[in-house]
mmCIF file of C-alpha atoms in Angstrom:
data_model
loop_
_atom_site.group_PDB
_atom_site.id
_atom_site.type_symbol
_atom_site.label_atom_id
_atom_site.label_comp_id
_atom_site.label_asym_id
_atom_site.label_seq_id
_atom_site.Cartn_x
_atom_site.Cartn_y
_atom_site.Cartn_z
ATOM 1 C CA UNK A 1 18.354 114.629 49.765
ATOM 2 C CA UNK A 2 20.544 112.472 52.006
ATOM 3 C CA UNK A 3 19.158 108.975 52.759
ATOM 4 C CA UNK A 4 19.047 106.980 56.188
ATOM 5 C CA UNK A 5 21.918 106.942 57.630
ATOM 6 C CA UNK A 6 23.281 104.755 60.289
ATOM 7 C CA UNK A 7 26.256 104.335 63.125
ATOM 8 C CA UNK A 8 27.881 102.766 64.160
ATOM 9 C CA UNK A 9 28.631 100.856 60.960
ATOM 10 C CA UNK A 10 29.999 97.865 62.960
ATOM 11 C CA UNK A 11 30.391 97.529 66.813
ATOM 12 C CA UNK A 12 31.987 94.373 68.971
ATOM 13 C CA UNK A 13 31.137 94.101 71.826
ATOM 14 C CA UNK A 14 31.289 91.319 74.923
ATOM 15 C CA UNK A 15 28.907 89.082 76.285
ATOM 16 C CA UNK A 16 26.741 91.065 78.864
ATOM 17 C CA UNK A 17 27.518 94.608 77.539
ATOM 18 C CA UNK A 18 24.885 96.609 76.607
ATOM 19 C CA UNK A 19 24.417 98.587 72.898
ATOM 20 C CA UNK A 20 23.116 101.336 71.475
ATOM 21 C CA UNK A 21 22.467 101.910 67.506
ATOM 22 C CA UNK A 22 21.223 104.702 65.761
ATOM 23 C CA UNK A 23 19.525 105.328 62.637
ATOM 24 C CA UNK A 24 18.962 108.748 60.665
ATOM 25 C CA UNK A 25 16.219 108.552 58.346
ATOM 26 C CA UNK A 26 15.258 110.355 55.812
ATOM 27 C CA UNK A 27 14.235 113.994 56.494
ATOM 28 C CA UNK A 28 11.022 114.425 56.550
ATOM 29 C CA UNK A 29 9.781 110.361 56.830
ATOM 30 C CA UNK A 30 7.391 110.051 59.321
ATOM 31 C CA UNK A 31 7.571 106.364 59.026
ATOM 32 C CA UNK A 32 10.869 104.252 60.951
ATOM 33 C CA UNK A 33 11.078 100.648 60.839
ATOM 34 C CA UNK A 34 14.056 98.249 62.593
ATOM 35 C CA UNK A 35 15.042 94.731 60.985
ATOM 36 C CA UNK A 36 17.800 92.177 61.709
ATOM 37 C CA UNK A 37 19.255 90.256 59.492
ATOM 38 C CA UNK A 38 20.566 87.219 61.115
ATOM 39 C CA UNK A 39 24.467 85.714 58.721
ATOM 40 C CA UNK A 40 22.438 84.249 55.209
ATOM 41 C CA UNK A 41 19.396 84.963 56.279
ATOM 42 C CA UNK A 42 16.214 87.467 55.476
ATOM 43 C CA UNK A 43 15.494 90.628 57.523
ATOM 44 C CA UNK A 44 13.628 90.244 60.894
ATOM 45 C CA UNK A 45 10.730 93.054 61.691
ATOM 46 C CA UNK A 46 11.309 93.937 65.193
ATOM 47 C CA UNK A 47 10.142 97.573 65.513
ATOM 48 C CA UNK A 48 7.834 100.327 63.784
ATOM 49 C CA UNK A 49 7.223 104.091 64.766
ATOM 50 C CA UNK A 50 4.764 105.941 63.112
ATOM 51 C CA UNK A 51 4.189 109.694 63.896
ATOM 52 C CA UNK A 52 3.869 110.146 67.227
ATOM 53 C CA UNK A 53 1.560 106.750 67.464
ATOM 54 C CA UNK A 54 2.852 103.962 70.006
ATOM 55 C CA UNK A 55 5.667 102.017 67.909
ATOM 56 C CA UNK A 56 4.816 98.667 66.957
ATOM 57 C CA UNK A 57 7.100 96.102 69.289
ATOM 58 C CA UNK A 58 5.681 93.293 68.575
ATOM 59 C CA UNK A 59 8.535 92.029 66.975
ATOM 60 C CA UNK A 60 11.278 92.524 69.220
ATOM 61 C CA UNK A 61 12.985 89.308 69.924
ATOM 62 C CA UNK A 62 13.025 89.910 73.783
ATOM 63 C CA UNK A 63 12.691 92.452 76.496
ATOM 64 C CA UNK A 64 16.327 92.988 76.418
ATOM 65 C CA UNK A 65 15.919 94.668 73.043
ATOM 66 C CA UNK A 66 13.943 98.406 73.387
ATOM 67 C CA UNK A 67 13.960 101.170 70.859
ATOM 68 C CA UNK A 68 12.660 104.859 70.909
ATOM 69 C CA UNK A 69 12.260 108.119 68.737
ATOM 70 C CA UNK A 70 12.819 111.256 69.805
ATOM 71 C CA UNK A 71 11.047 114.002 68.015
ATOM 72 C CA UNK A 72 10.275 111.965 65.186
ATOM 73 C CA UNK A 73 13.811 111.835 63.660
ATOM 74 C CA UNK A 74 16.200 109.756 65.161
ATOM 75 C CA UNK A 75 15.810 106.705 66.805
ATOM 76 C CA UNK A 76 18.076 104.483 68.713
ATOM 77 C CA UNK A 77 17.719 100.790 69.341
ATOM 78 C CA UNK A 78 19.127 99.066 72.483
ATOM 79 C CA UNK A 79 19.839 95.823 73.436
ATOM 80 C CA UNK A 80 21.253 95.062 77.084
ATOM 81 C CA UNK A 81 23.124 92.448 78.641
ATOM 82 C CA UNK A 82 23.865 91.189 74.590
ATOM 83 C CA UNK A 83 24.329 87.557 74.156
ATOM 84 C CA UNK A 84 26.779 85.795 71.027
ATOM 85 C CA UNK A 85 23.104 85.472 69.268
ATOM 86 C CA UNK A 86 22.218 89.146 68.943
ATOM 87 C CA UNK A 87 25.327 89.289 66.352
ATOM 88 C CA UNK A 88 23.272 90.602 63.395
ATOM 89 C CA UNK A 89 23.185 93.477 60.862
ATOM 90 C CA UNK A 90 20.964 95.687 62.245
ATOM 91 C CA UNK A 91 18.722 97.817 59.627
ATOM 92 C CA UNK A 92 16.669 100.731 60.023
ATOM 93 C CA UNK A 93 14.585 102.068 56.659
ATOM 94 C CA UNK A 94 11.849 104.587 56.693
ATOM 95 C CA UNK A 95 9.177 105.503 54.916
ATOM 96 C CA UNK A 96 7.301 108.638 53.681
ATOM 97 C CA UNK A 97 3.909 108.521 55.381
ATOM 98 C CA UNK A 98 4.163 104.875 56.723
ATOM 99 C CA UNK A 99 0.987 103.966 54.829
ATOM 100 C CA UNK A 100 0.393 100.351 54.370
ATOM 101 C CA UNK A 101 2.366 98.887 51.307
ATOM 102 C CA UNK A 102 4.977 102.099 51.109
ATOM 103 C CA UNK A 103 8.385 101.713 49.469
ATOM 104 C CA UNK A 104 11.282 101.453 52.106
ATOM 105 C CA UNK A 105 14.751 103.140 52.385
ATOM 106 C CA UNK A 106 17.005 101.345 53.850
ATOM 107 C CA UNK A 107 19.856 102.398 55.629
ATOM 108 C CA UNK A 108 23.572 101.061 55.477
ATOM 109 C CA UNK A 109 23.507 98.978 58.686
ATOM 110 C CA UNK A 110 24.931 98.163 61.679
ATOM 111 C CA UNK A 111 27.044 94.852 61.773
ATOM 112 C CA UNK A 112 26.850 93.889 65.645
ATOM 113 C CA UNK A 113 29.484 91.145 66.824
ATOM 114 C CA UNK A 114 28.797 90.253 70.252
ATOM 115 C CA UNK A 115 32.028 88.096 71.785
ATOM 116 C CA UNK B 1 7.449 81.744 59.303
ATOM 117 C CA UNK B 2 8.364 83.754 55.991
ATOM 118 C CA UNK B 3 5.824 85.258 54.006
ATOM 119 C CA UNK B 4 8.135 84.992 50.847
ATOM 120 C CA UNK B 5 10.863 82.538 50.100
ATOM 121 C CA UNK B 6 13.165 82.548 47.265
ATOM 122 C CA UNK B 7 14.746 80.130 45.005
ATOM 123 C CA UNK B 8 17.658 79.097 44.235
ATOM 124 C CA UNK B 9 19.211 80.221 47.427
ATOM 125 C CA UNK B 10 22.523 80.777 45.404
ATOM 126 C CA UNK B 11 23.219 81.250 41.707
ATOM 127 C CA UNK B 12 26.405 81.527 40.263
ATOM 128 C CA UNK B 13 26.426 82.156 36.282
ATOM 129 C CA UNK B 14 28.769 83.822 33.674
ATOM 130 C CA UNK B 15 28.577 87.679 32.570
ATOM 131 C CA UNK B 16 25.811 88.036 29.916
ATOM 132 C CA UNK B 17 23.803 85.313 30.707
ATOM 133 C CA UNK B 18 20.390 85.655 32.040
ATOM 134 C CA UNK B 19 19.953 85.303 35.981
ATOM 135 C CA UNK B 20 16.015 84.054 37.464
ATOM 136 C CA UNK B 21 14.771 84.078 40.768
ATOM 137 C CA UNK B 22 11.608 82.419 41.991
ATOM 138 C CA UNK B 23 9.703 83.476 44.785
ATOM 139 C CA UNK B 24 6.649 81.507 46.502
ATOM 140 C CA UNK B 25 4.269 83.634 49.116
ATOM 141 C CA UNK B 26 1.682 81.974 51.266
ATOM 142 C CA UNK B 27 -0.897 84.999 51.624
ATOM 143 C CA UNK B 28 -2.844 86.846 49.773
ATOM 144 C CA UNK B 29 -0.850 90.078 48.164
ATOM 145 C CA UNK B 30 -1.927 93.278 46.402
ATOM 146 C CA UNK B 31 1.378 93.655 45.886
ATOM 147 C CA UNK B 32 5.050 92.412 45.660
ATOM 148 C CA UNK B 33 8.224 93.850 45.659
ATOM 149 C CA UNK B 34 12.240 93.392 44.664
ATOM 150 C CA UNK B 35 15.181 94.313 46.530
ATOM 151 C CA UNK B 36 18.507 93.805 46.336
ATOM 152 C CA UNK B 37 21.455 93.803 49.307
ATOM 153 C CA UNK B 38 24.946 93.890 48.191
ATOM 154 C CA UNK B 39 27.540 92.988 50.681
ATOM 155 C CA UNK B 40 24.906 92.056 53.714
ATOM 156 C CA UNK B 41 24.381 95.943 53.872
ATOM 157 C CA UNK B 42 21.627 98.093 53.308
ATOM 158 C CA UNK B 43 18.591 97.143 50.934
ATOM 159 C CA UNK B 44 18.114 98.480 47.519
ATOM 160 C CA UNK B 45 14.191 98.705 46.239
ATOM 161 C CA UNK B 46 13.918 97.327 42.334
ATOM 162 C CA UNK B 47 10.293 97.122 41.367
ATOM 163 C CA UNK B 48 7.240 96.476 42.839
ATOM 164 C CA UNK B 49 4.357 94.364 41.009
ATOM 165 C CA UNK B 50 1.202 94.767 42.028
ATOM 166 C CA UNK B 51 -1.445 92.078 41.997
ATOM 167 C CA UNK B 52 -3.300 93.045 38.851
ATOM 168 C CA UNK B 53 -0.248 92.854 36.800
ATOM 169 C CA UNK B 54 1.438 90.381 35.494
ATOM 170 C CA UNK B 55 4.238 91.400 33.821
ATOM 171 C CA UNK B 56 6.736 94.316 34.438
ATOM 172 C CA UNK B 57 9.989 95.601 33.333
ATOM 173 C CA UNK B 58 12.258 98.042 34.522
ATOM 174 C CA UNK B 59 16.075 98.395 32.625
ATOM 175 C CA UNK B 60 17.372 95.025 32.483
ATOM 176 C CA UNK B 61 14.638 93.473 34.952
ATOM 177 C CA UNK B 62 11.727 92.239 34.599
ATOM 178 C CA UNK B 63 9.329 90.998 37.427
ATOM 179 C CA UNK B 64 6.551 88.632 36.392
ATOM 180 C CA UNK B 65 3.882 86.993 38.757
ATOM 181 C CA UNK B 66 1.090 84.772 39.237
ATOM 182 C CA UNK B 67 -1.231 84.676 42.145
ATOM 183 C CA UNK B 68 -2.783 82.002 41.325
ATOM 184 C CA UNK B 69 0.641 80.021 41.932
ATOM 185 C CA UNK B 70 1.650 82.766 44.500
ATOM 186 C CA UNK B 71 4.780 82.986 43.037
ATOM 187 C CA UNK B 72 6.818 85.644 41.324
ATOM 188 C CA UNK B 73 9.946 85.408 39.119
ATOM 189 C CA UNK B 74 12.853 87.797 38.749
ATOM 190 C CA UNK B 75 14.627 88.246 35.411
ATOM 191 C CA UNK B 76 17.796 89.994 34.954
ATOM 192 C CA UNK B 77 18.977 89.931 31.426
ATOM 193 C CA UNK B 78 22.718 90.423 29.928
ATOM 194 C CA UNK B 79 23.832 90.411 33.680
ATOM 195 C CA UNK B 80 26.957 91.970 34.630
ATOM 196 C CA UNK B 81 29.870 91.518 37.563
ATOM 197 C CA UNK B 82 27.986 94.683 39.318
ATOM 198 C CA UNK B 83 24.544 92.968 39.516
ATOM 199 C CA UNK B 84 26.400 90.141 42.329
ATOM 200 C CA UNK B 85 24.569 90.564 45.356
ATOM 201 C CA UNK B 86 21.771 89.370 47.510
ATOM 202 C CA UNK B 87 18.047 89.382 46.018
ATOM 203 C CA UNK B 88 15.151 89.586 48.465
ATOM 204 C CA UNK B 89 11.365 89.405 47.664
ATOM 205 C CA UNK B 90 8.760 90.995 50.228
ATOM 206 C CA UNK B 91 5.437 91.188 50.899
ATOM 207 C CA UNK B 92 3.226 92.859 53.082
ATOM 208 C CA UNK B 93 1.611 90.727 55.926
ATOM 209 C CA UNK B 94 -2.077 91.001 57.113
ATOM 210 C CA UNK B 95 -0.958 93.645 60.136
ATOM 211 C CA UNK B 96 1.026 95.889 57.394
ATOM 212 C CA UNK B 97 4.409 94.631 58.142
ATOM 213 C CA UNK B 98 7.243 93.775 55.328
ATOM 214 C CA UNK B 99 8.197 90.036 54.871
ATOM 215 C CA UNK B 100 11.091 89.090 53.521
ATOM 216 C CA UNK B 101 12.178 86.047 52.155
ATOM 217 C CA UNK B 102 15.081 84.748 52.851
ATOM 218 C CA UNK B 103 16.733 85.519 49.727
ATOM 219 C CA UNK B 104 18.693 84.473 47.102
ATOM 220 C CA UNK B 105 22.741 85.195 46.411
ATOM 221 C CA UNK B 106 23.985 85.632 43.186
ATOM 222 C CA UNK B 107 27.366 85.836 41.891
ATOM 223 C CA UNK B 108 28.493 86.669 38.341
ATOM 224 C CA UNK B 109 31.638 85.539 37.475
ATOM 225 C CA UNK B 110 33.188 87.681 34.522
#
C-alpha cells in the first residue's frame, strides 16, 4: 500500500507567520510520531499519538509548536508566530501498533524555511 | 543528549570499496537499528540487531554489535554511487522513544 505521505514538501515562510504541516500515514497505523531534523543534524522526537491515548508532547520544543490527530489518520503539526530557528525538515513516520521497539515509516518531509 | 552517535561524521570513498560506520549508545538496548536518509528527506529502515546477536547481514550490509562496548558497526560492502546518503543509528530510550544519532554522510565517488 501507499506509505506516509507528507505536504507541503517545502514551505517559506516569514518571521511571525504561523504553519501548518500534514502527514498521511500509513493506512491502517495506529501509531504517528513527529521529528525535526535540524541542517546536519539527527532527528528530534517532538510528538507521539497512539490510538486514541493522549499524544506524547513531551518533546515539543515550545508551546508555540502543537500537533493533533483527527480520527486517527491524519495529523497536522503547527507552529505559530515561527522564528528563523524552526527552519527544519519536519518528519512524520508511523508505526503499526506503536508497541515499544516497532519499525518506523518515515515519510518524505517537510523542509520549513522560516525568513 | 543523543542516545546514539555515529562515526565518522562524513566518509567519502571510491565505488567498490567497503564503507564502516561506528555507532556508540549510552543505555542499555534490546535492540538497535539502521537507517538511511538520502537527500535530508525521509528515513529508510536497513536492519535492526537485537541485543542477543551479534552479527547480521542483510544484501550488501552487515550490522555487527557489542554491548559490552555499546557500540555497533555498519558494513556496506562493494558500495556503489546509489548507496551516498545519510546513515543514522537509533535506539530506543527508557520511555519508548527513538534516538537518533546524529549520523554519518557518505559519499561515493564513482
Amino acid at each position: 500500500g501507499a506509505g506516509v505521505s507528507q505536504s507541503p514538501s517545502n514551505k517559506v515562510t516569514e518571521k511571525g507567520k504561523d504553519v501548518e504541516l500534514r502527514c498521511d500515514p500509513i493506512s491502517g497505523h495506529t501509531a504517528l510520531y513527529w521529528y525535526r531534523q535540524s541542517l546536519g543534524q539527527g532527528l528530534e522526537f517532538l510528538i507521539y499519538f497512539q490510538g486514541n491515548s493522549a499524544p506524547d508532547k513531551s518533546g515539543l520544543p515550545s508551546d508555540r509548536f502543537s500537533a493533533e490527530r483527527t480520527g486517527g489518520s491524519v495529523s497536522t503539526l503547527t507552529i505559530q508566530r515561527t522564528q528563523q530557528e524552526d527552519s527544519a525538515v519536519y518528519l512524520c513516520a508511523s508505526s503499526s501498533l506503536g508497541l515499544a521497539e516497532e519499525t518506523q515509516y518515515f515519510g518524505p518531509g517537510t523542509r520549513l524555511l522560516v525568513l | 543528549s543523543q542516545q546514539g552517535e555515529e562515526d565518522p561524521q562524513a566518509l567519502s570513498i571510491q565505488e567498490g570499496e567497503n564503507a564502516t560506520m561506528n555507532c556508540s549508545y549510552k543505555t542499555s538496548i534490546n535492540n538497535l537499528q539502521w537507517y538511511r536518509q538520502n537527500s535530508g528527506r525521509g528515513l529508510v529502515h536497513l536492519i535492526l540487531i537485537r541485543s542477543n546477536e551479534r552479527e547480521k547481514h542483510s544484501g550488501r550490509l552487515r550490522v555487527t554489535l557489542d554491548t559490552s562496548k555499546k557500540s555497533s558497526s555498519l558494513l556496506i560492502t562493494a558500495s556503489r554511487a546509489a548507496d551516498t546518503a545519510s546513515y543514522f543509528c537509533a535506539t530506543w530510550d527508557e520511555r519508548g522513544k527513538l534516538i537518533f544519532g546524529q549520523g554519518t554522510e557518505l559519499s561515493v565517488k564513482p
